[in-house]
Coordinates of C-alpha atoms in Angstrom, one line a residue:
Chain U
M15 CA 3.5 -99.0 106.8
S16 CA 3.4 -96.5 109.5
S17 CA 0.9 -94.4 107.7
N18 CA -1.3 -97.4 107.3
T19 CA -1.2 -98.0 111.0
I20 CA -2.1 -94.4 111.7
S21 CA -5.0 -94.4 109.3
N22 CA -6.3 -97.7 110.8
Q23 CA -6.2 -96.2 114.2
A24 CA -8.0 -93.1 112.9
I25 CA -10.7 -95.3 111.4
S26 CA -11.1 -97.4 114.6
S27 CA -11.3 -94.4 116.8
K28 CA -13.9 -92.9 114.5
A29 CA -16.0 -96.0 114.7
T30 CA -16.0 -95.9 118.5
L31 CA -17.2 -92.4 118.8
S32 CA -20.0 -92.5 121.4
P33 CA -23.6 -92.3 120.1
L34 CA -23.9 -89.0 122.0
V35 CA -21.1 -87.4 120.1
Q36 CA -22.5 -88.7 116.8
T37 CA -26.0 -87.5 117.4
V38 CA -24.7 -84.1 118.6
G39 CA -22.7 -84.0 115.4
A40 CA -25.8 -84.7 113.3
L41 CA -27.7 -82.0 115.3
V42 CA -25.0 -79.4 114.5
F43 CA -25.1 -80.4 110.8
G44 CA -28.8 -79.7 110.8
A45 CA -28.4 -76.4 112.6
V46 CA -25.6 -75.2 110.2
I47 CA -27.8 -76.0 107.2
L48 CA -30.8 -74.1 108.8
F49 CA -28.5 -71.2 109.5
A50 CA -27.5 -71.0 105.8
V51 CA -31.0 -71.2 104.6
G52 CA -32.7 -68.9 107.2
F53 CA -30.1 -66.5 108.6
M54 CA -27.0 -66.2 106.4
P55 CA -26.7 -62.4 105.9
V56 CA -25.4 -62.6 102.3
D57 CA -27.6 -60.8 99.8
A58 CA -27.4 -63.6 97.2
A59 CA -28.3 -66.2 99.8
H60 CA -31.1 -64.0 101.1
N61 CA -32.6 -63.6 97.6
A62 CA -32.3 -67.2 96.7
A63 CA -34.0 -68.4 99.9
H64 CA -36.3 -65.3 100.2
D65 CA -39.6 -67.1 99.7
T66 CA -38.6 -70.0 102.0
R67 CA -37.6 -67.5 104.8
H68 CA -41.0 -65.8 104.5
S69 CA -43.0 -69.0 104.3
L70 CA -41.2 -70.6 107.4
A71 CA -41.7 -67.3 109.3
F72 CA -37.9 -66.8 109.7
P73 CA -37.1 -63.1 110.4
C74 CA -36.4 -61.6 107.0
H75 CA -35.5 -58.1 105.7
Chain O
M169 CA -22.1 -95.4 111.8
L170 CA -25.0 -93.6 113.5
F171 CA -24.0 -90.2 112.3
R172 CA -23.9 -91.3 108.7
R173 CA -27.3 -93.0 108.9
I174 CA -28.9 -89.9 110.4
I175 CA -27.5 -87.7 107.7
F176 CA -28.4 -90.1 104.9
C177 CA -32.0 -90.4 106.2
A178 CA -32.2 -86.6 106.7
L179 CA -31.2 -86.0 103.0
F180 CA -34.0 -88.4 101.9
I181 CA -36.6 -87.0 104.3
G182 CA -35.6 -83.4 103.5
F183 CA -36.1 -84.0 99.8
L184 CA -39.6 -85.5 100.3
S185 CA -40.9 -83.1 102.8
G186 CA -39.4 -80.1 100.9
L187 CA -41.2 -81.2 97.8
L188 CA -44.5 -81.4 99.7
F189 CA -43.9 -78.0 101.3
T190 CA -43.1 -76.5 97.9
A191 CA -46.3 -77.9 96.4
I192 CA -48.5 -76.4 99.2
Q193 CA -46.5 -73.2 99.3
S194 CA -46.8 -72.6 95.5
I195 CA -50.6 -72.9 95.7
S196 CA -51.4 -70.9 98.8
V197 CA -48.4 -69.0 100.2
S198 CA -46.2 -67.7 97.4
P199 CA -49.1 -65.9 95.6
I200 CA -49.6 -63.8 98.7
I201 CA -45.9 -62.9 98.8
F202 CA -46.0 -61.9 95.1
A203 CA -49.1 -59.8 95.7
A204 CA -47.5 -58.0 98.7
E205 CA -44.4 -57.3 96.6
Q206 CA -46.4 -55.3 94.2
Y207 CA -46.9 -52.7 97.0
E208 CA -43.3 -52.8 98.3
V209 CA -42.0 -49.2 98.7
T210 CA -38.8 -49.2 96.8
E211 CA -35.8 -47.1 97.9
P212 CA -35.7 -43.8 96.0
E213 CA -33.9 -44.6 92.9
V214 CA -30.5 -43.1 92.1
A215 CA -30.8 -40.9 89.0
P216 CA -30.4 -43.3 86.0
V217 CA -27.3 -43.2 84.0
Q218 CA -28.0 -41.1 80.9
G219 CA -29.2 -43.1 77.9
H220 CA -28.4 -46.6 79.3
H221 CA -31.6 -47.2 81.2
H222 CA -35.2 -47.5 80.0
G223 CA -36.4 -45.4 82.9
E224 CA -40.1 -45.9 82.8
G225 CA -40.3 -49.7 82.7
A226 CA -37.7 -50.2 85.4
S227 CA -39.8 -49.0 88.3
S228 CA -41.9 -52.1 88.4
E229 CA -38.8 -54.4 88.6
H230 CA -38.2 -56.2 91.9
H231 CA -35.9 -54.0 93.9
H232 CA -33.5 -56.8 94.8
D233 CA -32.3 -56.9 91.2
Q234 CA -30.4 -53.6 91.6
E235 CA -28.7 -54.6 94.8
A236 CA -27.4 -58.1 94.4
W237 CA -27.9 -61.2 92.5
G238 CA -31.3 -62.8 92.9
P239 CA -33.2 -65.4 90.9
N240 CA -35.5 -64.1 88.1
D241 CA -39.2 -64.3 88.8
G242 CA -40.9 -67.4 87.4
M243 CA -39.3 -70.8 87.1
E244 CA -35.9 -69.8 88.3
R245 CA -37.3 -68.3 91.5
T246 CA -39.5 -71.3 92.1
L247 CA -36.5 -73.7 91.7
Y248 CA -34.4 -71.7 94.2
T249 CA -37.3 -71.8 96.6
L250 CA -37.6 -75.6 96.1
L251 CA -33.9 -76.0 96.7
S252 CA -34.1 -73.8 99.9
N253 CA -37.2 -75.7 101.1
V254 CA -35.4 -79.1 100.6
L255 CA -32.3 -77.8 102.5
A256 CA -34.5 -76.5 105.3
G257 CA -36.2 -79.9 105.4
I258 CA -32.8 -81.6 105.6
G259 CA -31.8 -79.4 108.5
F260 CA -35.1 -80.0 110.4
A261 CA -34.9 -83.7 109.7
A262 CA -31.3 -83.9 110.9
I263 CA -32.2 -82.1 114.2
L264 CA -35.4 -84.3 114.7
L265 CA -33.5 -87.5 114.0
S266 CA -30.6 -86.8 116.3
I267 CA -32.9 -85.9 119.2
M268 CA -35.1 -88.9 118.5
S269 CA -32.1 -91.3 118.3
Q270 CA -30.6 -90.0 121.5
L271 CA -33.8 -90.4 123.5
Q272 CA -34.6 -93.8 122.0
L273 CA -31.1 -95.1 122.7
K274 CA -31.5 -93.9 126.3
G275 CA -34.8 -95.7 126.6
V276 CA -36.7 -92.4 127.2
A277 CA -38.6 -92.5 123.9
N278 CA -40.1 -95.3 121.9
L279 CA -41.0 -93.9 118.5
S280 CA -43.9 -95.1 116.3
I281 CA -45.4 -93.3 113.2
V282 CA -48.2 -91.9 115.4
K283 CA -45.8 -90.6 118.0
G284 CA -43.8 -89.2 115.1
L285 CA -46.8 -87.2 114.1
A286 CA -46.9 -85.9 117.7
W287 CA -43.2 -84.9 117.4
G288 CA -44.1 -83.2 114.2
V289 CA -46.8 -81.1 116.0
A290 CA -44.1 -80.3 118.7
G291 CA -41.7 -79.2 115.9
F292 CA -44.5 -77.0 114.4
I293 CA -45.1 -75.4 117.8
A294 CA -41.4 -74.9 118.5
F295 CA -40.4 -73.6 115.1
F296 CA -43.5 -71.8 113.9
V297 CA -46.2 -71.1 116.6
A298 CA -44.0 -70.0 119.5
P299 CA -41.8 -67.7 117.6
G300 CA -44.8 -66.6 115.5
I301 CA -46.7 -65.4 118.6
G302 CA -44.0 -62.8 119.3
L303 CA -43.0 -62.3 115.7
P304 CA -45.9 -63.1 113.3
P305 CA -45.0 -64.4 109.9
E306 CA -44.2 -61.4 107.7
I307 CA -45.1 -60.5 104.1
P308 CA -42.8 -58.1 102.2
G309 CA -43.5 -54.5 103.0
I310 CA -43.8 -54.8 106.7
E311 CA -41.7 -52.4 108.8
A312 CA -40.3 -54.5 111.7
A313 CA -37.7 -54.1 114.5
P314 CA -34.0 -54.5 113.5
L315 CA -33.3 -57.9 112.0
D316 CA -30.5 -58.8 114.5
N317 CA -32.9 -58.4 117.5
R318 CA -35.6 -60.4 115.8
Q319 CA -33.3 -63.2 114.9
T320 CA -31.9 -63.4 118.4
W321 CA -35.4 -63.5 119.9
W322 CA -36.6 -66.0 117.3
L323 CA -33.7 -68.3 118.2
L324 CA -34.5 -68.0 121.9
A325 CA -38.1 -68.8 121.3
V326 CA -37.4 -71.8 119.2
V327 CA -34.8 -73.3 121.6
A328 CA -36.7 -72.5 124.8
S329 CA -40.0 -73.9 123.5
G330 CA -38.3 -77.0 122.1
V331 CA -36.6 -77.7 125.4
G332 CA -39.8 -76.8 127.2
I333 CA -42.0 -79.2 125.2
G334 CA -39.5 -82.0 125.5
T335 CA -39.3 -81.5 129.3
L336 CA -43.1 -81.4 129.5
A337 CA -43.3 -84.6 127.5
F338 CA -40.6 -86.7 129.1
A339 CA -39.8 -85.3 132.6
K340 CA -41.5 -86.9 135.6
G341 CA -44.0 -85.3 137.9
A342 CA -43.2 -81.9 139.3
Y343 CA -40.1 -81.5 137.0
K344 CA -42.6 -80.7 134.2
I345 CA -42.9 -77.2 135.8
I346 CA -39.4 -76.6 134.4
G347 CA -40.8 -77.2 131.0
V348 CA -43.5 -74.6 131.5
A349 CA -40.8 -72.1 132.7
F350 CA -38.8 -72.7 129.5
I351 CA -41.9 -72.1 127.3
A352 CA -42.8 -68.9 129.2
L353 CA -39.2 -67.5 129.2
P354 CA -39.1 -65.9 125.7
F355 CA -42.5 -64.2 126.3
L356 CA -41.4 -62.9 129.7
I357 CA -38.5 -61.3 127.9
G358 CA -40.7 -60.1 125.1
A359 CA -40.3 -59.9 121.4
P360 CA -38.7 -56.9 119.8
H361 CA -41.2 -54.6 118.0
S362 CA -40.9 -51.6 115.8
A363 CA -42.2 -48.4 117.2
G364 CA -43.5 -47.1 113.9
P365 CA -46.5 -48.2 111.7
E366 CA -46.6 -51.8 110.5
F367 CA -46.7 -50.8 106.8
T368 CA -44.8 -47.8 105.4
H369 CA -46.8 -47.5 102.3
P370 CA -48.3 -43.9 102.2
D371 CA -51.7 -44.9 100.7
A372 CA -54.3 -46.0 103.3
N373 CA -56.1 -48.2 100.8
V374 CA -52.9 -50.1 100.1
V375 CA -52.3 -50.5 103.8
A376 CA -55.7 -52.0 104.1
I377 CA -55.0 -54.4 101.3
L378 CA -51.6 -55.3 102.8
S379 CA -53.2 -55.9 106.3
D380 CA -55.7 -58.3 104.6
L381 CA -52.9 -60.1 102.7
H382 CA -51.0 -60.4 106.0
H383 CA -53.9 -62.1 107.7
Q384 CA -54.3 -64.5 104.8
F385 CA -50.6 -65.1 104.9
I386 CA -50.5 -66.1 108.6
V387 CA -53.2 -68.7 108.0
A388 CA -51.7 -70.0 104.7
S389 CA -48.2 -70.3 106.0
G390 CA -49.5 -71.9 109.2
V391 CA -51.3 -74.7 107.2
A392 CA -48.3 -75.2 105.0
N393 CA -45.9 -75.4 108.0
L394 CA -48.2 -77.8 109.9
A395 CA -48.2 -80.2 106.8
F396 CA -44.5 -79.8 106.5
W397 CA -43.9 -80.8 110.1
L398 CA -46.4 -83.7 110.2
A399 CA -44.5 -85.1 107.2
L400 CA -41.2 -84.5 108.9
G401 CA -42.3 -86.1 112.2
A402 CA -43.9 -89.2 110.6
L403 CA -41.0 -89.8 108.1
C404 CA -38.3 -89.3 110.8
A405 CA -40.1 -91.8 113.2
W406 CA -40.4 -94.3 110.3
A407 CA -36.7 -93.8 109.3
L408 CA -35.5 -94.0 112.9
N409 CA -36.9 -97.6 113.4
R410 CA -36.4 -98.7 109.8
Q411 CA -32.9 -97.4 109.2
V412 CA -31.2 -95.2 111.9
L413 CA -31.5 -97.6 114.9
N414 CA -32.1 -100.8 113.0
D415 CA -29.6 -103.5 114.2
R416 CA -29.1 -104.8 110.7
Y417 CA -27.4 -101.5 109.7
A418 CA -25.5 -101.0 112.9
E419 CA -22.0 -102.3 112.3
A420 CA -20.0 -103.5 115.3

């Protein structure tokens, strides 16, 4: 019972997150993905995304 | 939920725009990268282990292979590039959609497909032209300043020009000056540059070939990026009105 109440509260508080918080969240999501593709200093990630980094003119090598 | 609708649309738009970018790139951009790689000066090779290495043939191999995992040239490499392009498209679309949503909710912006194209041009300037003025798009074999410094300046150029263009577009009257200041800031600081020659290849003829390839690359990547951003801007504006901020999908 009590866990139900807690999860319901969690859901309702999630649904009332302000639009600003939600759009900033989406912006951070986009930035994290771009970091992974363009900047992540792991050799395997660099090699996989190599041609993308060059083509988008991200600093590479 | 606004967040979920932005992410869902970004996935869809990233897929479409990433496909488009990959198609243009594979025709005009990648061949230049491959050509430049032929002239890449490889690190002096460690003496091959006796008997286990076919010494002669190995010198033409891509030097990444010896350092870490990388996709094999051909289909595998193209697929990883497609995947990376789609991911980049998703990242760009998520950023565009979140800024568009916030400005439209505040009544500052009122998006249409045509205005979306203008946003695409703004994204092209912020993410490609402005950082590219200080740090031109590079082909393999270029000797540039340390990577950390270039990444920091690149980030500064992207954020400052993005904020600057937005301020120019949406601020009233004299406040637009602040936008100009933001756009100028990274160039007042100056991009990091290597003191040495641009290409390290010892042969002057090869350096001439590489310089020529480099000029072709700047044009080819510019065209590809502009198409990418026009698609991103138009699709994001369309999705914003159709899905992200559509009352039918906004629950309570």
